[in-house]
PDB file of C-alpha atoms in Angstrom:
ATOM      1  CA  MET A  11      41.669  33.980  37.633  1.00 47.00           C
ATOM      2  CA  SER A  12      42.358  30.279  37.265  1.00 58.00           C
ATOM      3  CA  SER A  13      40.082  28.354  34.924  1.00 84.00           C
ATOM      4  CA  THR A  14      40.879  25.111  36.735  1.00 92.00           C
ATOM      5  CA  LEU A  15      40.213  23.832  40.239  1.00 95.00           C
ATOM      6  CA  LYS A  16      43.454  23.133  42.089  1.00 95.00           C
ATOM      7  CA  ILE A  17      43.353  20.954  45.191  1.00 95.00           C
ATOM      8  CA  GLY A  18      46.741  20.192  46.664  1.00 91.00           C
ATOM      9  CA  ASP A  19      48.894  18.927  43.803  1.00 91.00           C
ATOM     10  CA  ARG A  20      45.866  17.942  41.695  1.00 93.00           C
ATOM     11  CA  GLU A  21      44.182  20.011  39.011  1.00 95.00           C
ATOM     12  CA  PHE A  22      40.677  19.599  37.592  1.00 96.00           C
ATOM     13  CA  HIS A  23      38.860  21.244  34.705  1.00 96.00           C
ATOM     14  CA  SER A  24      35.455  20.413  36.192  1.00 97.00           C
ATOM     15  CA  ARG A  25      34.343  22.214  39.336  1.00 97.00           C
ATOM     16  CA  LEU A  26      31.574  19.704  40.022  1.00 97.00           C
ATOM     17  CA  ILE A  27      32.228  16.737  42.326  1.00 97.00           C
ATOM     18  CA  LEU A  28      29.675  13.926  42.509  1.00 97.00           C
ATOM     19  CA  GLY A  29      28.738  11.378  45.130  1.00 94.00           C
ATOM     20  CA  THR A  30      28.090   7.736  44.322  1.00 94.00           C
ATOM     21  CA  GLY A  31      25.146   6.871  46.579  1.00 90.00           C
ATOM     22  CA  LYS A  32      21.370   6.728  46.128  1.00 92.00           C
ATOM     23  CA  TYR A  33      21.297   6.195  42.354  1.00 95.00           C
ATOM     24  CA  PRO A  34      18.581   3.815  41.103  1.00 94.00           C
ATOM     25  CA  ASN A  35      21.316   1.614  39.608  1.00 95.00           C
ATOM     26  CA  PHE A  36      24.979   1.693  38.661  1.00 94.00           C
ATOM     27  CA  ASP A  37      24.259   2.385  34.992  1.00 95.00           C
ATOM     28  CA  ALA A  38      22.391   5.568  35.913  1.00 96.00           C
ATOM     29  CA  MET A  39      25.321   6.545  38.108  1.00 96.00           C
ATOM     30  CA  VAL A  40      27.849   6.129  35.310  1.00 96.00           C
ATOM     31  CA  GLN A  41      25.672   8.006  32.814  1.00 97.00           C
ATOM     32  CA  SER A  42      25.273  10.820  35.332  1.00 97.00           C
ATOM     33  CA  PHE A  43      29.037  11.051  35.726  1.00 97.00           C
ATOM     34  CA  GLU A  44      29.351  11.437  31.970  1.00 97.00           C
ATOM     35  CA  ALA A  45      26.597  14.045  31.714  1.00 97.00           C
ATOM     36  CA  SER A  46      28.001  16.083  34.604  1.00 97.00           C
ATOM     37  CA  GLY A  47      31.529  16.295  33.237  1.00 97.00           C
ATOM     38  CA  THR A  48      32.864  15.538  36.700  1.00 97.00           C
ATOM     39  CA  GLU A  49      36.444  14.398  37.203  1.00 97.00           C
ATOM     40  CA  MET A  50      36.174  13.459  40.882  1.00 97.00           C
ATOM     41  CA  VAL A  51      33.678  11.217  42.676  1.00 97.00           C
ATOM     42  CA  THR A  52      33.268  10.432  46.352  1.00 95.00           C
ATOM     43  CA  VAL A  53      33.061   6.939  47.819  1.00 94.00           C
ATOM     44  CA  ALA A  54      31.830   6.214  51.346  1.00 91.00           C
ATOM     45  CA  ILE A  55      34.453   3.743  52.532  1.00 89.00           C
ATOM     46  CA  ARG A  56      32.400   2.454  55.467  1.00 82.00           C
ATOM     47  CA  ARG A  57      29.568   1.541  53.076  1.00 81.00           C
ATOM     48  CA  VAL A  58      31.615  -0.270  50.422  1.00 79.00           C
ATOM     49  CA  ASN A  59      32.731  -3.892  50.626  1.00 77.00           C
ATOM     50  CA  LEU A  60      36.380  -3.577  49.622  1.00 74.00           C
ATOM     51  CA  ASP A  61      36.725  -7.383  49.520  1.00 73.00           C
ATOM     52  CA  ASP A  62      33.950  -7.885  46.951  1.00 73.00           C
ATOM     53  CA  LYS A  63      35.540  -9.666  43.963  1.00 75.00           C
ATOM     54  CA  SER A  64      32.286 -10.305  42.097  1.00 76.00           C
ATOM     55  CA  GLY A  65      32.908  -7.563  39.563  1.00 68.00           C
ATOM     56  CA  GLN A  66      29.565  -5.991  40.501  1.00 76.00           C
ATOM     57  CA  SER A  67      30.579  -3.726  43.379  1.00 85.00           C
ATOM     58  CA  LEU A  68      30.413   0.071  43.252  1.00 89.00           C
ATOM     59  CA  LEU A  69      34.134   0.388  42.618  1.00 90.00           C
ATOM     60  CA  ASP A  70      33.889  -1.863  39.557  1.00 88.00           C
ATOM     61  CA  TYR A  71      31.690   0.748  37.873  1.00 92.00           C
ATOM     62  CA  ILE A  72      34.079   3.663  38.382  1.00 94.00           C
ATOM     63  CA  ASP A  73      36.722   4.145  35.694  1.00 93.00           C
ATOM     64  CA  ARG A  74      39.710   5.323  37.688  1.00 91.00           C
ATOM     65  CA  LYS A  75      41.443   6.475  34.506  1.00 93.00           C
ATOM     66  CA  LYS A  76      38.675   9.062  34.112  1.00 95.00           C
ATOM     67  CA  TYR A  77      37.680   9.831  37.690  1.00 96.00           C
ATOM     68  CA  THR A  78      39.727  10.634  40.782  1.00 95.00           C
ATOM     69  CA  LEU A  79      38.380   8.755  43.779  1.00 95.00           C
ATOM     70  CA  LEU A  80      37.661  10.866  46.838  1.00 96.00           C
ATOM     71  CA  PRO A  81      37.120   8.434  49.722  1.00 96.00           C
ATOM     72  CA  ASN A  82      34.951   9.895  52.470  1.00 95.00           C
ATOM     73  CA  THR A  83      34.384   9.053  56.089  1.00 95.00           C
ATOM     74  CA  ALA A  84      30.576   9.192  56.009  1.00 93.00           C
ATOM     75  CA  GLY A  85      29.134   7.416  59.026  1.00 92.00           C
ATOM     76  CA  CYS A  86      31.991   8.302  61.369  1.00 95.00           C
ATOM     77  CA  TYR A  87      31.044   9.932  64.676  1.00 96.00           C
ATOM     78  CA  THR A  88      34.493  10.202  66.289  1.00 97.00           C
ATOM     79  CA  ALA A  89      37.863  11.520  65.179  1.00 97.00           C
ATOM     80  CA  LYS A  90      39.381   8.093  65.852  1.00 97.00           C
ATOM     81  CA  ASP A  91      36.948   6.301  63.527  1.00 96.00           C
ATOM     82  CA  ALA A  92      37.465   8.900  60.796  1.00 97.00           C
ATOM     83  CA  ILE A  93      41.257   8.596  60.989  1.00 97.00           C
ATOM     84  CA  LEU A  94      41.120   4.788  60.827  1.00 96.00           C
ATOM     85  CA  THR A  95      38.724   4.949  57.870  1.00 96.00           C
ATOM     86  CA  CYS A  96      41.092   7.251  55.968  1.00 96.00           C
ATOM     87  CA  GLU A  97      44.014   4.940  56.658  1.00 96.00           C
ATOM     88  CA  LEU A  98      41.959   2.014  55.349  1.00 94.00           C
ATOM     89  CA  ALA A  99      41.091   3.991  52.221  1.00 94.00           C
ATOM     90  CA  ARG A 100      44.725   4.815  51.541  1.00 94.00           C
ATOM     91  CA  GLU A 101      45.735   1.188  51.983  1.00 93.00           C
ATOM     92  CA  ALA A 102      42.902  -0.246  49.873  1.00 91.00           C
ATOM     93  CA  LEU A 103      42.611   2.380  47.144  1.00 92.00           C
ATOM     94  CA  GLY A 104      46.117   3.800  46.975  1.00 92.00           C
ATOM     95  CA  THR A 105      45.083   7.417  47.414  1.00 94.00           C
ATOM     96  CA  ASP A 106      45.908  10.032  50.018  1.00 95.00           C
ATOM     97  CA  ILE A 107      43.149  12.511  49.169  1.00 96.00           C
ATOM     98  CA  VAL A 108      40.143  12.188  51.479  1.00 97.00           C
ATOM     99  CA  LYS A 109      36.902  13.931  52.302  1.00 97.00           C
ATOM    100  CA  LEU A 110      36.761  14.134  56.072  1.00 97.00           C
ATOM    101  CA  GLU A 111      33.376  13.878  57.780  1.00 96.00           C
ATOM    102  CA  VAL A 112      32.955  13.573  61.539  1.00 97.00           C
ATOM    103  CA  ILE A 113      29.255  13.738  62.321  1.00 95.00           C
ATOM    104  CA  GLY A 114      28.140  15.302  65.589  1.00 94.00           C
ATOM    105  CA  ASP A 115      24.378  14.829  65.427  1.00 91.00           C
ATOM    106  CA  GLU A 116      22.584  11.777  64.069  1.00 89.00           C
ATOM    107  CA  ARG A 117      19.381  13.586  63.113  1.00 90.00           C
ATOM    108  CA  THR A 118      20.737  16.677  61.337  1.00 90.00           C
ATOM    109  CA  LEU A 119      24.075  15.124  60.292  1.00 91.00           C
ATOM    110  CA  PHE A 120      25.767  18.381  61.221  1.00 93.00           C
ATOM    111  CA  PRO A 121      29.519  17.943  61.685  1.00 94.00           C
ATOM    112  CA  ASP A 122      31.343  17.896  65.005  1.00 96.00           C
ATOM    113  CA  ASN A 123      33.653  20.894  64.618  1.00 94.00           C
ATOM    114  CA  GLU A 124      36.119  19.997  67.360  1.00 96.00           C
ATOM    115  CA  ALA A 125      36.440  16.373  66.256  1.00 97.00           C
ATOM    116  CA  THR A 126      36.798  17.428  62.613  1.00 97.00           C
ATOM    117  CA  ILE A 127      39.690  19.760  63.443  1.00 97.00           C
ATOM    118  CA  GLU A 128      41.298  17.076  65.623  1.00 97.00           C
ATOM    119  CA  ALA A 129      41.054  14.430  62.901  1.00 98.00           C
ATOM    120  CA  ALA A 130      42.222  16.818  60.193  1.00 98.00           C
ATOM    121  CA  ARG A 131      45.342  17.722  62.154  1.00 98.00           C
ATOM    122  CA  VAL A 132      46.286  14.058  62.629  1.00 98.00           C
ATOM    123  CA  LEU A 133      45.596  13.136  58.996  1.00 98.00           C
ATOM    124  CA  ILE A 134      47.602  16.054  57.631  1.00 98.00           C
ATOM    125  CA  ASN A 135      50.551  14.996  59.805  1.00 97.00           C
ATOM    126  CA  LYS A 136      50.191  11.522  58.289  1.00 97.00           C
ATOM    127  CA  GLY A 137      50.504  12.925  54.763  1.00 97.00           C
ATOM    128  CA  PHE A 138      46.855  13.024  53.703  1.00 97.00           C
ATOM    129  CA  THR A 139      45.323  15.693  51.481  1.00 97.00           C
ATOM    130  CA  VAL A 140      42.291  16.603  53.568  1.00 98.00           C
ATOM    131  CA  LEU A 141      39.015  18.132  52.365  1.00 98.00           C
ATOM    132  CA  PRO A 142      36.861  18.612  55.479  1.00 97.00           C
ATOM    133  CA  TYR A 143      33.061  18.774  55.484  1.00 96.00           C
ATOM    134  CA  THR A 144      32.190  21.506  57.944  1.00 96.00           C
ATOM    135  CA  ILE A 145      29.469  23.818  59.177  1.00 95.00           C
ATOM    136  CA  ASP A 146      29.237  27.156  57.323  1.00 95.00           C
ATOM    137  CA  ASP A 147      31.250  28.889  60.038  1.00 96.00           C
ATOM    138  CA  PRO A 148      34.002  31.259  58.834  1.00 97.00           C
ATOM    139  CA  VAL A 149      36.018  30.761  62.036  1.00 97.00           C
ATOM    140  CA  VAL A 150      36.006  26.969  61.766  1.00 97.00           C
ATOM    141  CA  CYS A 151      36.970  27.219  58.095  1.00 97.00           C
ATOM    142  CA  LYS A 152      39.920  29.474  58.951  1.00 97.00           C
ATOM    143  CA  LYS A 153      41.091  27.021  61.607  1.00 98.00           C
ATOM    144  CA  LEU A 154      40.909  24.124  59.146  1.00 98.00           C
ATOM    145  CA  GLU A 155      42.855  26.111  56.565  1.00 98.00           C
ATOM    146  CA  ALA A 156      45.443  27.124  59.169  1.00 98.00           C
ATOM    147  CA  ILE A 157      46.275  23.517  60.068  1.00 97.00           C
ATOM    148  CA  GLY A 158      46.829  22.639  56.410  1.00 97.00           C
ATOM    149  CA  CYS A 159      43.584  21.440  54.839  1.00 98.00           C
ATOM    150  CA  ALA A 160      43.747  21.563  51.042  1.00 97.00           C
ATOM    151  CA  ALA A 161      40.199  22.960  50.807  1.00 97.00           C
ATOM    152  CA  VAL A 162      37.232  23.699  53.027  1.00 98.00           C
ATOM    153  CA  MET A 163      33.770  22.273  52.336  1.00 97.00           C
ATOM    154  CA  PRO A 164      31.057  24.228  54.156  1.00 97.00           C
ATOM    155  CA  LEU A 165      27.532  22.882  53.923  1.00 95.00           C
ATOM    156  CA  ALA A 166      24.842  24.848  52.096  1.00 93.00           C
ATOM    157  CA  ALA A 167      22.116  23.096  54.095  1.00 91.00           C
ATOM    158  CA  PRO A 168      21.737  19.735  55.879  1.00 89.00           C
ATOM    159  CA  ILE A 169      22.861  16.683  53.900  1.00 89.00           C
ATOM    160  CA  GLY A 170      20.191  15.512  51.460  1.00 89.00           C
ATOM    161  CA  SER A 171      17.795  18.333  52.333  1.00 90.00           C
ATOM    162  CA  GLY A 172      17.798  20.037  48.943  1.00 90.00           C
ATOM    163  CA  LEU A 173      17.186  23.390  50.643  1.00 91.00           C
ATOM    164  CA  GLY A 174      19.917  25.256  48.774  1.00 92.00           C
ATOM    165  CA  ILE A 175      22.189  27.840  50.361  1.00 93.00           C
ATOM    166  CA  ARG A 176      20.563  28.863  53.640  1.00 94.00           C
ATOM    167  CA  ASN A 177      23.209  31.396  54.659  1.00 93.00           C
ATOM    168  CA  PRO A 178      24.803  33.036  51.617  1.00 94.00           C
ATOM    169  CA  TYR A 179      26.404  35.724  53.780  1.00 96.00           C
ATOM    170  CA  ASN A 180      28.476  33.212  55.728  1.00 96.00           C
ATOM    171  CA  ILE A 181      29.529  31.564  52.470  1.00 96.00           C
ATOM    172  CA  MET A 182      30.593  34.975  51.116  1.00 96.00           C
ATOM    173  CA  ILE A 183      32.687  35.631  54.225  1.00 97.00           C
ATOM    174  CA  ILE A 184      34.308  32.189  53.983  1.00 97.00           C
ATOM    175  CA  VAL A 185      35.170  32.798  50.321  1.00 97.00           C
ATOM    176  CA  GLU A 186      36.520  36.275  51.039  1.00 96.00           C
ATOM    177  CA  HIS A 187      38.898  35.110  53.760  1.00 96.00           C
ATOM    178  CA  SER A 188      39.954  31.755  52.346  1.00 96.00           C
ATOM    179  CA  HIS A 189      43.261  31.074  50.592  1.00 96.00           C
ATOM    180  CA  VAL A 190      42.308  27.504  49.696  1.00 97.00           C
ATOM    181  CA  PRO A 191      39.399  26.331  47.497  1.00 97.00           C
ATOM    182  CA  VAL A 192      35.919  26.655  48.972  1.00 98.00           C
ATOM    183  CA  ILE A 193      33.654  23.820  47.838  1.00 97.00           C
ATOM    184  CA  VAL A 194      30.010  23.909  48.871  1.00 96.00           C
ATOM    185  CA  ASP A 195      29.018  20.485  50.133  1.00 93.00           C
ATOM    186  CA  ALA A 196      25.500  19.275  51.007  1.00 90.00           C
ATOM    187  CA  GLY A 197      22.064  20.780  50.521  1.00 90.00           C
ATOM    188  CA  VAL A 198      22.086  21.571  46.794  1.00 94.00           C
ATOM    189  CA  GLY A 199      18.733  20.524  45.353  1.00 93.00           C
ATOM    190  CA  ILE A 200      18.372  22.114  41.925  1.00 95.00           C
ATOM    191  CA  ALA A 201      20.538  23.738  39.274  1.00 96.00           C
ATOM    192  CA  SER A 202      19.879  27.275  40.502  1.00 96.00           C
ATOM    193  CA  ASP A 203      21.346  26.323  43.913  1.00 96.00           C
ATOM    194  CA  ALA A 204      24.588  25.308  42.226  1.00 97.00           C
ATOM    195  CA  ALA A 205      24.653  28.501  40.159  1.00 97.00           C
ATOM    196  CA  VAL A 206      24.182  30.634  43.290  1.00 97.00           C
ATOM    197  CA  ALA A 207      27.046  28.874  45.048  1.00 97.00           C
ATOM    198  CA  MET A 208      29.359  29.612  42.152  1.00 97.00           C
ATOM    199  CA  GLU A 209      28.113  33.195  41.784  1.00 97.00           C
ATOM    200  CA  LEU A 210      29.058  33.757  45.429  1.00 96.00           C
ATOM    201  CA  GLY A 211      32.638  32.894  44.494  1.00 96.00           C
ATOM    202  CA  CYS A 212      32.867  29.257  45.555  1.00 97.00           C
ATOM    203  CA  ASP A 213      35.467  27.234  43.704  1.00 97.00           C
ATOM    204  CA  GLY A 214      33.315  24.143  43.313  1.00 97.00           C
ATOM    205  CA  VAL A 215      30.239  22.215  44.384  1.00 97.00           C
ATOM    206  CA  LEU A 216      29.922  18.658  45.684  1.00 97.00           C
ATOM    207  CA  MET A 217      26.531  17.012  45.420  1.00 95.00           C
ATOM    208  CA  ASN A 218      24.900  13.612  45.544  1.00 95.00           C
ATOM    209  CA  THR A 219      21.198  13.511  46.400  1.00 94.00           C
ATOM    210  CA  GLY A 220      20.316  16.472  44.177  1.00 95.00           C
ATOM    211  CA  ILE A 221      21.317  14.382  41.159  1.00 96.00           C
ATOM    212  CA  ALA A 222      20.920  10.784  42.314  1.00 96.00           C
ATOM    213  CA  GLY A 223      17.479  11.421  43.803  1.00 95.00           C
ATOM    214  CA  ALA A 224      16.080  13.313  40.811  1.00 96.00           C
ATOM    215  CA  LYS A 225      13.419  11.715  38.630  1.00 96.00           C
ATOM    216  CA  ASP A 226      15.954  11.722  35.790  1.00 97.00           C
ATOM    217  CA  PRO A 227      19.461  11.739  37.307  1.00 97.00           C
ATOM    218  CA  VAL A 228      21.201  12.013  33.946  1.00 97.00           C
ATOM    219  CA  LYS A 229      19.288  15.126  32.896  1.00 98.00           C
ATOM    220  CA  MET A 230      19.818  16.662  36.333  1.00 97.00           C
ATOM    221  CA  ALA A 231      23.541  15.925  36.089  1.00 97.00           C
ATOM    222  CA  GLU A 232      23.696  17.827  32.816  1.00 98.00           C
ATOM    223  CA  ALA A 233      21.707  20.694  34.330  1.00 97.00           C
ATOM    224  CA  MET A 234      24.095  20.864  37.286  1.00 97.00           C
ATOM    225  CA  ARG A 235      27.113  20.932  34.973  1.00 97.00           C
ATOM    226  CA  LYS A 236      25.683  23.869  33.043  1.00 97.00           C
ATOM    227  CA  ALA A 237      24.695  25.674  36.244  1.00 97.00           C
ATOM    228  CA  VAL A 238      28.174  25.362  37.733  1.00 97.00           C
ATOM    229  CA  GLU A 239      29.744  26.606  34.503  1.00 97.00           C
ATOM    230  CA  ALA A 240      27.288  29.520  34.203  1.00 97.00           C
ATOM    231  CA  GLY A 241      27.698  30.496  37.846  1.00 97.00           C
ATOM    232  CA  ARG A 242      31.479  30.527  37.560  1.00 97.00           C
ATOM    233  CA  LEU A 243      31.335  32.647  34.402  1.00 96.00           C
ATOM    234  CA  ALA A 244      28.983  35.101  36.094  1.00 96.00           C
ATOM    235  CA  PHE A 245      31.309  35.391  39.090  1.00 95.00           C
ATOM    236  CA  GLU A 246      34.323  35.998  36.871  1.00 94.00           C
ATOM    237  CA  ALA A 247      32.387  38.541  34.784  1.00 94.00           C
ATOM    238  CA  GLY A 248      31.488  40.597  37.863  1.00 93.00           C
ATOM    239  CA  ARG A 249      27.899  41.507  38.616  1.00 88.00           C
ATOM    240  CA  ILE A 250      26.554  45.060  38.492  1.00 88.00           C
ATOM    241  CA  PRO A 251      26.088  46.807  41.853  1.00 89.00           C
ATOM    242  CA  LYS A 252      22.715  46.422  43.513  1.00 87.00           C
ATOM    243  CA  LYS A 253      20.736  49.672  43.760  1.00 88.00           C
ATOM    244  CA  LEU A 254      17.506  50.621  45.477  1.00 89.00           C
ATOM    245  CA  TYR A 255      16.216  52.702  42.561  1.00 90.00           C
ATOM    246  CA  ALA A 256      16.175  52.337  38.787  1.00 86.00           C
ATOM    247  CA  THR A 257      19.016  53.357  36.514  1.00 81.00           C
ATOM    248  CA  ALA A 258      18.177  53.970  32.856  1.00 78.00           C
ATOM    249  CA  SER A 259      19.635  51.358  30.525  1.00 77.00           C
ATOM    250  CA  SER A 260      19.837  53.966  27.755  1.00 72.00           C
ATOM    251  CA  PRO A 261      21.364  57.263  29.006  1.00 67.00           C
ATOM    252  CA  LEU A 262      19.549  60.429  27.933  1.00 64.00           C
ATOM    253  CA  THR A 263      22.756  62.363  27.332  1.00 65.00           C
ATOM    254  CA  GLY A 264      22.997  63.326  23.678  1.00 63.00           C
ATOM    255  CA  VAL A 265      19.421  62.277  22.828  1.00 62.00           C
ATOM    256  CA  ILE A 266      17.775  64.601  20.274  1.00 64.00           C
ATOM    257  CA  GLY A 267      15.264  66.901  21.914  1.00 61.00           C
ATOM    258  CA  THR A 268      16.807  66.701  25.367  1.00 56.00           C
ATOM    259  CA  ALA A 269      17.252  70.097  26.921  1.00 54.00           C
ATOM    260  CA  ALA A 270      20.855  71.182  27.322  1.00 50.00           C
ATOM    261  CA  SER A 271      22.038  71.695  30.865  1.00 48.00           C
TER     262      SER A 271
END
């Protein structure tokens, strides 16, 4: 089993991807990156002023020698807008790896499945490495994989909700049938949520609010790093089967005084 996360032609030792929004300040963001051990961070292209030359913009605080930028299309509600945003990101940032989001509902921020598949197909044909944010639907994930997405990113719960994995059985099915990395995206609130995602067999976790919105983002970033690592180790180790009744930890066979059969 690979100890690294492989996405397209890129390889990462960390399985934790961080967002860049909602931190109290840029210094806290950078310190959280360090504490998390992340090697990839997302940037919402529609919310960043790419022409800001002040030296104080978000991008000025991200060391691109240490972190791979993952531009995302947050705020896009149509396939057309998402495609144009990705093209802008490639032109401005010189990268072809993108996190695709096409939102279908303003209140829940659930993705528009049809528009996501449509945009993904166009972007892949244009040479992009596409990581789509999607509902936790095994069928949609298979369709996205089939058209060439480099990974699938099913939500655990609504964006920013902190509810944790609401449907672990769907996530298990997605993992079982996927031949590309499965990265849980959205809804992780605490370290145990991240550990559960990894224990289910996910290849990685992407989070923002769970860290950035914590009382101490840096400590939470460290906690999330350890949870992801522990969850992955537990998955690789293989859990014991679940049973309805007890099984003795110390077998009675061979114990002095036990009656022979």
